[in-house]
Short mmCIF file of C-alpha atoms in Angstrom, two decimals:
data_model
loop_
_atom_site.label_atom_id
_atom_site.label_comp_id
_atom_site.label_asym_id
_atom_site.label_seq_id
_atom_site.Cartn_x
_atom_site.Cartn_y
_atom_site.Cartn_z
CA MET A 1 -0.02 0.07 0.03
CA ASN A 2 1.33 3.46 -0.96
CA LEU A 3 -0.31 5.98 1.43
CA LYS A 4 0.36 8.76 -0.88
CA ASN A 5 -2.22 7.37 -3.43
CA ILE A 6 -4.85 7.20 -0.64
CA HIS A 7 -7.52 9.75 -0.58
CA ASN A 8 -10.16 8.64 1.77
CA VAL A 9 -9.61 6.76 5.07
CA TYR A 10 -12.61 5.12 6.72
CA PHE A 11 -12.15 4.05 10.24
CA VAL A 12 -14.55 1.28 11.92
CA GLY A 13 -13.92 2.03 15.63
CA ILE A 14 -12.67 5.38 15.27
CA GLY A 15 -13.30 6.40 18.73
CA GLY A 16 -10.45 4.09 20.05
CA ILE A 17 -7.74 5.99 21.49
CA GLY A 18 -5.06 4.49 19.33
CA MET A 19 -7.40 4.68 16.33
CA SER A 20 -8.48 8.28 16.85
CA ALA A 21 -4.51 9.30 16.77
CA LEU A 22 -4.27 7.77 13.53
CA ALA A 23 -7.50 9.67 12.11
CA ARG A 24 -5.82 13.11 13.49
CA TYR A 25 -2.86 12.04 11.55
CA PHE A 26 -4.35 11.38 8.04
CA LYS A 27 -6.41 14.57 8.72
CA PHE A 28 -3.25 16.41 9.28
CA ASN A 29 -2.03 14.96 5.79
CA ASN A 30 -5.18 16.03 3.91
CA LYS A 31 -6.73 12.93 3.59
CA ASN A 32 -10.51 12.60 3.83
CA VAL A 33 -11.39 10.84 6.94
CA ALA A 34 -14.63 9.47 8.45
CA GLY A 35 -15.60 6.75 10.49
CA TYR A 36 -17.95 4.96 12.71
CA ASP A 37 -18.07 4.04 16.46
CA LYS A 38 -20.78 2.97 18.77
CA THR A 39 -21.01 5.78 21.18
CA LYS A 40 -20.32 9.67 21.21
CA THR A 41 -17.35 10.40 23.40
CA GLU A 42 -15.14 13.29 24.17
CA ILE A 43 -12.84 11.69 21.57
CA THR A 44 -15.27 11.73 18.98
CA ASN A 45 -16.34 15.19 19.75
CA ALA A 46 -12.77 16.20 19.49
CA LEU A 47 -12.56 14.51 16.06
CA GLU A 48 -15.72 16.05 14.80
CA ALA A 49 -14.50 19.39 15.67
CA LEU A 50 -11.57 18.86 13.27
CA GLU A 51 -14.60 18.10 10.39
CA ILE A 52 -13.95 14.65 10.71
CA GLN A 53 -17.38 12.98 10.28
CA VAL A 54 -18.17 10.05 12.79
CA SER A 55 -21.44 7.92 12.90
CA THR A 56 -22.67 6.12 15.74
CA ASN A 57 -25.31 4.04 13.50
CA ASP A 58 -23.84 0.70 12.11
CA ASN A 59 -25.40 0.94 8.73
CA VAL A 60 -23.77 0.66 5.31
CA THR A 61 -26.17 3.65 4.36
CA GLU A 62 -24.47 5.82 6.67
CA ILE A 63 -21.11 5.66 4.97
CA PRO A 64 -20.54 8.72 2.78
CA VAL A 65 -20.34 8.13 -0.52
CA GLN A 66 -16.65 9.10 -1.62
CA TYR A 67 -15.73 6.30 0.99
CA LEU A 68 -17.25 3.67 -1.14
CA ASN A 69 -14.90 4.08 -3.74
CA LYS A 70 -12.43 1.31 -3.20
CA GLU A 71 -9.65 2.35 -5.60
CA ASN A 72 -8.70 5.08 -3.34
CA THR A 73 -9.96 4.42 -0.10
CA ILE A 74 -8.68 2.30 2.93
CA ILE A 75 -10.68 0.80 5.62
CA ILE A 76 -8.67 0.55 9.12
CA TYR A 77 -10.49 -1.19 11.91
CA THR A 78 -9.94 -2.24 15.37
CA PRO A 79 -10.04 -5.86 16.76
CA ALA A 80 -12.43 -4.65 19.46
CA VAL A 81 -15.09 -4.46 16.75
CA PRO A 82 -17.09 -7.57 16.52
CA SER A 83 -16.58 -9.56 13.32
CA GLU A 84 -20.42 -9.44 12.25
CA HIS A 85 -20.02 -5.64 12.33
CA SER A 86 -22.16 -4.75 9.17
CA GLU A 87 -19.87 -1.94 7.69
CA LEU A 88 -17.01 -4.00 8.18
CA THR A 89 -18.75 -6.96 6.47
CA TYR A 90 -19.29 -5.03 3.58
CA PHE A 91 -16.05 -3.65 3.09
CA ARG A 92 -15.02 -7.46 3.22
CA LYS A 93 -17.51 -8.81 0.95
CA ASN A 94 -16.60 -5.89 -1.56
CA ASP A 95 -12.94 -6.26 -1.80
CA PHE A 96 -11.85 -3.21 0.01
CA SER A 97 -8.25 -2.60 1.04
CA ILE A 98 -8.55 -3.35 4.70
CA TYR A 99 -5.93 -2.96 7.52
CA LYS A 100 -5.64 -3.41 11.37
CA ARG A 101 -4.43 -0.16 13.01
CA ALA A 102 -1.05 -2.13 13.86
CA GLU A 103 -0.62 -2.69 9.85
CA VAL A 104 -0.97 0.72 9.40
CA LEU A 105 1.23 1.97 12.13
CA GLY A 106 4.02 -0.30 10.73
CA LEU A 107 3.75 1.07 7.09
CA ILE A 108 3.73 4.67 8.38
CA THR A 109 6.80 4.38 10.62
CA LYS A 110 8.81 1.87 8.30
CA ASP A 111 10.39 4.68 6.34
CA THR A 112 11.19 6.80 9.70
CA PHE A 113 13.43 6.40 12.70
CA CYS A 114 11.11 4.36 14.84
CA LEU A 115 11.18 4.45 18.75
CA GLY A 116 8.81 1.91 20.09
CA VAL A 117 7.57 1.43 23.45
CA ALA A 118 6.62 -2.13 24.62
CA GLY A 119 5.29 -3.59 27.69
CA THR A 120 2.26 -4.88 29.55
CA HIS A 121 2.10 -1.91 31.71
CA GLY A 122 3.77 1.91 31.22
CA LYS A 123 3.47 2.04 27.49
CA THR A 124 1.18 5.22 27.25
CA THR A 125 2.85 7.18 29.83
CA THR A 126 6.41 6.26 28.64
CA SER A 127 5.51 7.02 24.93
CA SER A 128 4.04 10.33 25.95
CA ILE A 129 7.24 11.35 28.17
CA LEU A 130 9.24 10.48 25.18
CA GLY A 131 7.16 12.40 22.61
CA HIS A 132 7.35 15.42 25.02
CA LEU A 133 10.99 15.07 25.40
CA LEU A 134 11.60 15.07 22.11
CA ALA A 135 9.22 17.70 20.81
CA VAL A 136 10.57 20.24 23.54
CA SER A 137 14.09 19.47 22.46
CA GLU A 138 13.13 20.70 19.13
CA THR A 139 13.15 17.21 17.36
CA ASP A 140 11.64 16.47 14.15
CA VAL A 141 9.28 13.81 15.62
CA THR A 142 5.76 12.37 15.02
CA ALA A 143 4.31 10.57 18.30
CA PHE A 144 1.05 8.19 18.39
CA LEU A 145 -0.08 7.82 22.04
CA GLY A 146 -2.50 5.73 23.60
CA GLY A 147 -3.86 8.36 25.90
CA ILE A 148 -4.57 12.27 26.03
CA ALA A 149 -1.20 13.87 26.87
CA GLU A 150 -2.14 17.01 28.95
CA ASN A 151 0.73 19.07 27.60
CA TYR A 152 -1.19 18.81 24.23
CA ASN A 153 -4.55 17.81 24.94
CA SER A 154 -4.01 15.23 22.23
CA ASN A 155 -3.25 11.55 21.46
CA LEU A 156 -1.05 12.71 18.52
CA ILE A 157 2.26 15.05 18.71
CA LEU A 158 2.92 16.37 15.46
CA LYS A 159 6.70 18.19 15.04
CA GLY A 160 7.69 16.72 12.06
CA THR A 161 8.15 13.18 10.26
CA GLU A 162 11.86 12.18 10.66
CA ILE A 163 11.32 10.40 14.19
CA THR A 164 8.33 8.51 14.84
CA VAL A 165 7.18 7.59 18.76
CA VAL A 166 4.66 4.60 18.88
CA GLU A 167 3.30 2.39 21.30
CA ALA A 168 3.93 -1.28 20.62
CA ASP A 169 1.06 -3.06 21.84
CA GLU A 170 1.18 -6.75 22.87
CA PHE A 171 -2.76 -7.16 22.59
CA ASP A 172 -3.30 -9.72 19.43
CA ARG A 173 0.26 -9.49 18.99
CA SER A 174 -0.04 -6.12 17.20
CA PHE A 175 3.40 -4.96 17.70
CA LEU A 176 4.94 -7.77 15.48
CA GLN A 177 3.84 -5.45 12.79
CA LEU A 178 6.49 -2.87 13.85
CA SER A 179 9.95 -2.37 12.89
CA PRO A 180 11.50 -0.04 15.39
CA ASP A 181 15.04 1.25 15.39
CA ILE A 182 15.01 1.63 19.11
CA ALA A 183 12.64 -0.20 21.52
CA CYS A 184 12.07 -0.52 24.98
CA ILE A 185 10.36 -3.40 27.13
CA THR A 186 8.76 -1.75 30.25
CA SER A 187 7.37 -4.93 31.81
CA MET A 188 6.11 -8.36 30.64
CA ASP A 189 3.58 -9.55 33.53
CA ALA A 190 0.95 -11.95 32.48
CA ASP A 191 -2.08 -9.94 30.78
CA HIS A 192 -4.28 -10.80 28.02
CA LEU A 193 -4.59 -14.43 28.82
CA ASP A 194 -7.77 -14.59 26.53
CA ILE A 195 -5.32 -14.21 23.63
CA TYR A 196 -2.21 -16.02 24.78
CA GLY A 197 -3.34 -18.62 27.04
CA LYS A 198 -0.36 -18.60 29.03
CA LYS A 199 2.09 -16.17 30.36
CA GLU A 200 4.76 -18.03 28.76
CA ALA A 201 3.34 -17.49 25.30
CA LEU A 202 2.87 -13.72 26.14
CA GLN A 203 6.49 -13.60 27.06
CA ASN A 204 7.61 -15.47 23.90
CA SER A 205 5.78 -12.61 21.96
CA PHE A 206 7.77 -10.00 23.44
CA ILE A 207 11.11 -12.18 22.37
CA GLU A 208 9.50 -12.01 18.95
CA PHE A 209 9.07 -8.37 19.09
CA THR A 210 12.76 -7.97 19.81
CA LYS A 211 13.38 -9.74 16.44
CA CYS A 212 11.39 -6.85 14.91
CA ILE A 213 14.05 -4.31 15.81
CA LYS A 214 15.98 -3.32 12.81
CA PRO A 215 19.70 -4.53 12.09
CA ASN A 216 22.27 -2.31 14.41
CA GLY A 217 19.10 -1.24 16.45
CA LYS A 218 18.78 -1.08 20.55
CA LEU A 219 16.56 -2.68 23.05
CA PHE A 220 16.07 -1.05 26.60
CA VAL A 221 14.82 -3.58 29.02
CA GLN A 222 13.69 -2.65 32.76
CA GLU A 223 16.35 -4.05 34.84
CA ASP A 224 14.30 -6.93 36.34
CA ILE A 225 13.52 -8.26 32.81
CA GLU A 226 15.61 -11.33 31.60
CA LEU A 227 16.45 -10.27 28.07
CA ALA A 228 19.59 -9.02 26.67
CA GLY A 229 19.64 -5.38 26.41
CA ILE A 230 20.73 -1.83 27.61
CA THR A 231 19.43 -2.00 31.20
CA TYR A 232 17.40 0.65 33.44
CA GLY A 233 16.30 0.74 36.83
CA PHE A 234 17.22 1.83 40.40
CA LYS A 235 20.07 -0.61 40.69
CA GLU A 236 23.69 0.72 40.35
CA SER A 237 24.57 -2.02 37.89
CA SER A 238 22.01 -0.74 35.39
CA ASP A 239 23.25 1.11 32.35
CA TYR A 240 21.01 3.87 33.16
CA HIS A 241 19.85 4.31 36.69
CA ILE A 242 18.14 6.94 39.32
CA LYS A 243 19.81 7.56 42.48
CA ASN A 244 19.47 10.32 45.24
CA ILE A 245 15.34 10.47 45.13
CA SER A 246 13.58 12.92 47.41
CA ILE A 247 10.19 14.44 47.08
CA GLU A 248 9.96 18.25 47.08
CA ASN A 249 6.74 20.12 46.83
CA GLY A 250 4.78 16.95 45.63
CA ALA A 251 7.41 16.34 42.96
CA TYR A 252 10.43 13.89 42.68
CA LYS A 253 13.80 15.21 42.72
CA PHE A 254 16.72 12.70 41.85
CA ASP A 255 20.05 12.10 39.68
CA ILE A 256 20.14 10.18 36.25
CA VAL A 257 23.56 8.35 35.90
CA THR A 258 24.07 7.33 32.36
CA PRO A 259 26.98 5.36 30.69
CA THR A 260 28.71 8.58 30.35
CA GLU A 261 27.88 11.20 32.71
CA ILE A 262 25.49 11.94 35.83
CA ILE A 263 22.67 14.61 35.21
CA GLU A 264 21.69 16.14 38.78
CA ASP A 265 18.69 17.73 40.37
CA LEU A 266 16.28 16.60 37.65
CA GLN A 267 12.42 17.08 38.48
CA PHE A 268 9.30 15.06 37.62
CA HIS A 269 5.92 15.71 38.85
CA LEU A 270 4.17 12.04 38.20
CA PRO A 271 3.90 10.19 41.56
CA GLY A 272 5.07 6.60 41.80
CA ARG A 273 8.22 4.95 41.57
CA HIS A 274 6.88 3.02 38.29
CA ASN A 275 6.64 6.58 36.80
CA LEU A 276 10.03 7.33 37.54
CA LEU A 277 11.28 4.21 35.66
CA ASN A 278 8.77 5.17 33.00
CA GLY A 279 10.56 8.85 32.90
CA LEU A 280 13.96 7.13 32.93
CA VAL A 281 13.50 4.79 30.08
CA ALA A 282 12.16 7.75 27.94
CA PHE A 283 15.23 9.77 28.56
CA ALA A 284 17.66 7.02 27.97
CA MET A 285 16.12 6.61 24.53
CA ALA A 286 16.04 10.31 23.80
CA ASP A 287 19.68 10.42 24.93
CA THR A 288 20.59 7.54 22.87
CA ILE A 289 19.64 9.31 19.73
CA GLY A 290 21.95 12.32 20.64
CA THR A 291 19.26 14.63 22.24
CA PRO A 292 21.22 17.16 24.54
CA THR A 293 20.74 15.90 28.27
CA GLY A 294 20.24 19.50 29.37
CA ARG A 295 17.16 20.06 27.14
CA LEU A 296 15.88 16.89 28.30
CA ALA A 297 16.16 17.51 32.06
CA LYS A 298 14.18 20.91 31.38
CA ALA A 299 11.49 18.80 29.47
CA MET A 300 11.29 16.41 32.13
CA LYS A 301 10.12 19.03 34.68
CA SER A 302 7.78 20.34 32.40
CA PHE A 303 5.65 17.14 31.46
CA LYS A 304 2.20 17.49 32.89
CA GLY A 305 0.84 13.82 32.59
CA VAL A 306 -1.58 11.70 30.70
CA GLN A 307 -5.42 12.06 31.36
CA ARG A 308 -6.60 9.11 33.33
CA ARG A 309 -2.96 8.02 34.56
CA PHE A 310 -2.81 9.50 38.39
CA SER A 311 -4.92 12.43 36.68
CA TYR A 312 -5.72 14.95 39.64
CA GLN A 313 -9.44 15.89 39.30
CA ILE A 314 -9.60 17.94 42.73
CA LYS A 315 -6.56 18.93 44.55
CA THR A 316 -7.01 20.82 48.00
CA ASP A 317 -5.42 20.67 51.35
CA ASP A 318 -8.55 18.66 52.90
CA PHE A 319 -9.48 16.38 49.65
CA VAL A 320 -7.99 14.82 46.89
CA PHE A 321 -9.64 13.01 43.82
CA ILE A 322 -7.62 11.25 41.51
CA ASP A 323 -8.54 9.09 38.30
CA ASP A 324 -6.50 6.34 37.15
CA TYR A 325 -6.73 3.94 34.17
CA ALA A 326 -5.15 0.92 36.23
CA HIS A 327 -6.88 -2.44 35.17
CA HIS A 328 -4.19 -5.34 36.23
CA PRO A 329 -3.23 -6.04 39.59
CA THR A 330 0.31 -5.04 39.22
CA GLU A 331 -0.75 -1.26 37.79
CA ILE A 332 -3.28 -1.21 41.09
CA ASN A 333 -0.43 -1.95 43.24
CA ALA A 334 1.82 0.90 41.77
CA LEU A 335 -1.34 3.04 41.89
CA HIS A 336 -1.43 2.19 45.57
CA GLN A 337 2.40 3.02 46.19
CA ALA A 338 2.02 6.30 44.85
CA VAL A 339 -0.81 7.36 46.88
CA ARG A 340 0.60 6.12 49.91
CA GLU A 341 3.86 8.08 49.08
CA MET A 342 2.20 11.16 48.33
CA TYR A 343 -0.25 10.90 50.97
CA PRO A 344 0.75 9.18 54.09
CA ALA A 345 -1.57 8.53 57.04
CA LYS A 346 -4.49 9.73 54.56
CA LYS A 347 -7.66 7.60 54.30
CA VAL A 348 -7.83 6.63 50.73
CA THR A 349 -11.04 5.27 49.37
CA ALA A 350 -10.97 3.58 45.72
CA ILE A 351 -13.65 2.64 43.48
CA PHE A 352 -12.62 0.12 40.83
CA GLN A 353 -14.54 -1.04 37.74
CA PRO A 354 -12.96 -4.27 36.66
CA HIS A 355 -12.31 -4.34 33.02
CA LEU A 356 -13.05 -7.79 30.97
CA PHE A 357 -14.41 -11.12 32.53
CA SER A 358 -11.64 -12.97 31.65
CA ARG A 359 -8.96 -10.78 33.14
CA THR A 360 -11.37 -10.73 36.28
CA LYS A 361 -11.28 -14.39 36.22
CA ASP A 362 -7.66 -15.14 35.55
CA PHE A 363 -6.28 -12.67 38.04
CA ALA A 364 -9.12 -12.65 40.80
CA ASP A 365 -6.76 -13.59 43.75
CA GLU A 366 -4.29 -10.99 42.67
CA PHE A 367 -7.02 -8.24 42.15
CA ALA A 368 -8.43 -9.16 45.51
CA GLU A 369 -4.82 -8.66 47.36
CA SER A 370 -4.26 -5.38 45.38
CA LEU A 371 -7.59 -4.04 46.17
CA ALA A 372 -7.46 -4.80 49.90
CA GLN A 373 -4.52 -2.28 50.39
CA PHE A 374 -7.19 0.66 50.27
CA ASP A 375 -8.68 1.60 53.21
CA GLU A 376 -12.35 1.24 51.64
CA ILE A 377 -13.15 -0.35 48.29
CA SER A 378 -16.16 -0.40 46.03
CA LEU A 379 -16.69 -2.30 43.10
CA LEU A 380 -18.72 -1.46 39.95
CA GLU A 381 -20.18 -4.07 37.73
CA ILE A 382 -17.45 -5.54 35.53
CA TYR A 383 -17.22 -3.68 32.05
CA PRO A 384 -17.45 -6.39 29.42
CA ALA A 385 -15.94 -4.61 26.53
CA ARG A 386 -15.45 -7.04 23.57
CA GLU A 387 -16.63 -10.22 25.78
CA LYS A 388 -19.93 -11.79 26.71
CA PRO A 389 -20.54 -12.69 30.47
CA MET A 390 -18.78 -15.59 32.11
CA GLU A 391 -20.94 -17.83 34.48
CA GLY A 392 -20.09 -17.04 38.04
CA ILE A 393 -17.56 -14.14 37.13
CA THR A 394 -19.07 -11.23 38.50
CA SER A 395 -18.08 -8.22 40.60
CA SER A 396 -19.94 -9.72 43.52
CA TRP A 397 -17.83 -12.84 43.38
CA LEU A 398 -14.56 -10.80 43.20
CA LEU A 399 -15.85 -8.63 46.16
CA SER A 400 -16.05 -11.81 48.14
CA LYS A 401 -12.44 -12.59 47.62
CA ILE A 402 -11.27 -9.23 49.18
CA LYS A 403 -9.94 -9.50 52.69
CA ASN A 404 -10.99 -5.96 53.82
CA ASP A 405 -14.21 -5.03 56.06
CA GLN A 406 -14.69 -1.91 54.27
CA LYS A 407 -15.95 -3.06 50.97
CA GLN A 408 -19.09 -2.71 49.13
CA LEU A 409 -20.55 -3.23 45.58
CA ILE A 410 -22.44 -0.20 44.04
CA ALA A 411 -24.28 0.37 41.00
CA LYS A 412 -22.84 3.08 38.43
CA GLU A 413 -26.22 4.84 39.10
CA ASN A 414 -25.98 5.48 42.66
CA LEU A 415 -22.07 6.37 42.41
CA ILE A 416 -22.21 10.10 43.04
CA ASN A 417 -24.85 9.72 45.96
CA TYR A 418 -22.28 7.23 47.48
CA ILE A 419 -19.27 9.40 46.86
CA LYS A 420 -21.17 12.62 48.62
CA GLU A 421 -21.70 10.40 51.70
CA ILE A 422 -18.46 8.72 52.30
CA ASN A 423 -15.86 10.48 54.56
CA THR A 424 -12.61 9.92 53.02
CA ASP A 425 -9.31 12.08 52.41
CA VAL A 426 -8.30 10.77 48.99
CA LEU A 427 -11.08 9.29 46.38
CA LEU A 428 -9.87 7.09 43.42
CA THR A 429 -11.75 6.21 40.40
CA VAL A 430 -9.84 2.94 38.94
CA GLY A 431 -10.29 1.10 35.90
CA ALA A 432 -10.15 1.26 31.79
CA GLY A 433 -13.87 0.94 31.32
CA ASP A 434 -16.41 3.55 30.90
CA ILE A 435 -15.76 4.66 34.67
CA GLY A 436 -14.01 7.29 32.82
CA ALA A 437 -17.19 8.77 31.57
CA GLU A 438 -18.22 9.42 35.22
CA VAL A 439 -15.04 11.37 36.23
CA LEU A 440 -16.22 14.64 35.35
CA LYS A 441 -19.57 13.88 36.50
CA ILE A 442 -18.31 13.20 39.84
CA LYS A 443 -15.93 16.35 39.85
CA ASN A 444 -18.76 18.55 39.07
CA ALA A 445 -20.91 17.13 41.76
CA LEU A 446 -18.15 17.38 44.28
CA THR A 447 -17.10 20.92 43.11
CA VAL A 448 -20.72 22.32 43.36
CA GLU A 449 -21.39 20.53 46.83
CA SER A 450 -18.04 22.35 48.30
#
C-alpha cells in the first residue's frame, strides 16, 4: 500500500484512543477521514471539531459516498469491533483494502527512525514522556499515543516526520507489525490471557518483538527483565539508573546516571516509582539518539502527565480526587504505592471497575490482594468491552475474595450519591472501562457541593 495514493480513510472503531490518533494523523496529512463508533465520546467530539465525520449507526447507508470508492479508499479497523459488524462485513465482501491499526502504524513508521515502547504496563505514559521530551527538545518527531497527553490535549504530537514514537501493543500480537530502530520493554507481566492462554506465550511474543528491531538497533529493558539489552532501573548495576531520590513540593527530585555522565537535580511531577522508571527509559531512549541531556532535563520538569494516569481532578489541602486507568493488579499496586507515598496517613477510598470477564477470572486472587490495600474499596460491575459474560464471574464474586471489612458493591447510577456520603481524604476512580465517563460528573458534583 502506498499511502500517498490514498485519498479517503474510513475507520471502523474511530473513537478508540489509538484509532483516533491515526485519524488525526491522516486528517493532518490532507486525507478525507470519516468513521464509525458505537457511542459519542469526548474523543469523537474532538474529531468532529476537526471536521471528521463520525457515525454511531452501524449501517452501510451511513457511510459517506466518497468512501465507497475502493480504488482510493482504505479501511482501518480495530480488533475490538465484532466480526459481524455490518459495515466491516460490507467492506470485506466488496474487496476493499482493509487493515488493522497496527498494520497501518507499521507502514507509516517503516521509513522513519522509529522508537517503539512495549510492555504490559507503562506504554502510554512512557511514549507520552518520550514524545514530549523530543518535541520540547526541538526534534523532528511524530508521536502516536495511547492516551491524551496533558501538555498537548491530544493523543498525537506532530512536530515533524523524521522520527516516530509509537506504542508497541502486545494485544493480538499487534507489535509484531512494527520494525523499530530503538525499542524498550517496560514489563512482561501476564495479561491478555484470553489471547495468549499462558504467561509463557505472552513472554515469547515479546521475544519475537525484539527480533523486529532493525539491524544495528537497540533494545532497552527494565532491569528485572531477563532479556539482553541496555538496562535501566534503580540498581547501580543498570546502564541507566536513578539515585538520590527525594520528594519536594509534591514532585520527585533525583539524579540520572548514564553510561557517560551524571545529570543532577532533575524534577519530575508524576507520582509513583513506576513513573520514575517510565521517565528514565524515555530519557535514555532520547539520549541514545543524541538529544542534549540539558534539554531533556528541562523537558522532564515540564511534563504534565496523561489523562486518566494518576490524573488529579480535585487537589486541595483537605481533599484529593484522582482518576487512574489501572486495570491490572500490578498497575493497582503501583497506584497504591504512589498514593501512599504522596499522602501518608490519609484515608484512601478506591472505586474500581473491573475490565473484562476473562481478566477478572484470570487474576481474581491478585486483584483481591491489591484492592484490599486501600482503606475502603467499592466495586462497580465488570465492564465487558468485547466480551460476553462468563458464568460465575461477577464483581460480587470478586468482592467476596477481598480481605477488607470496608468493601461494597455499588451500582453506577448510585455512584455520585455514595461518594457524597463517604468521609475520605483521597478518592480514587480506577479502571479502563466506562468509569472514565463518570469522572467529570463526579468532579462537578463534588465541586458544586463544596
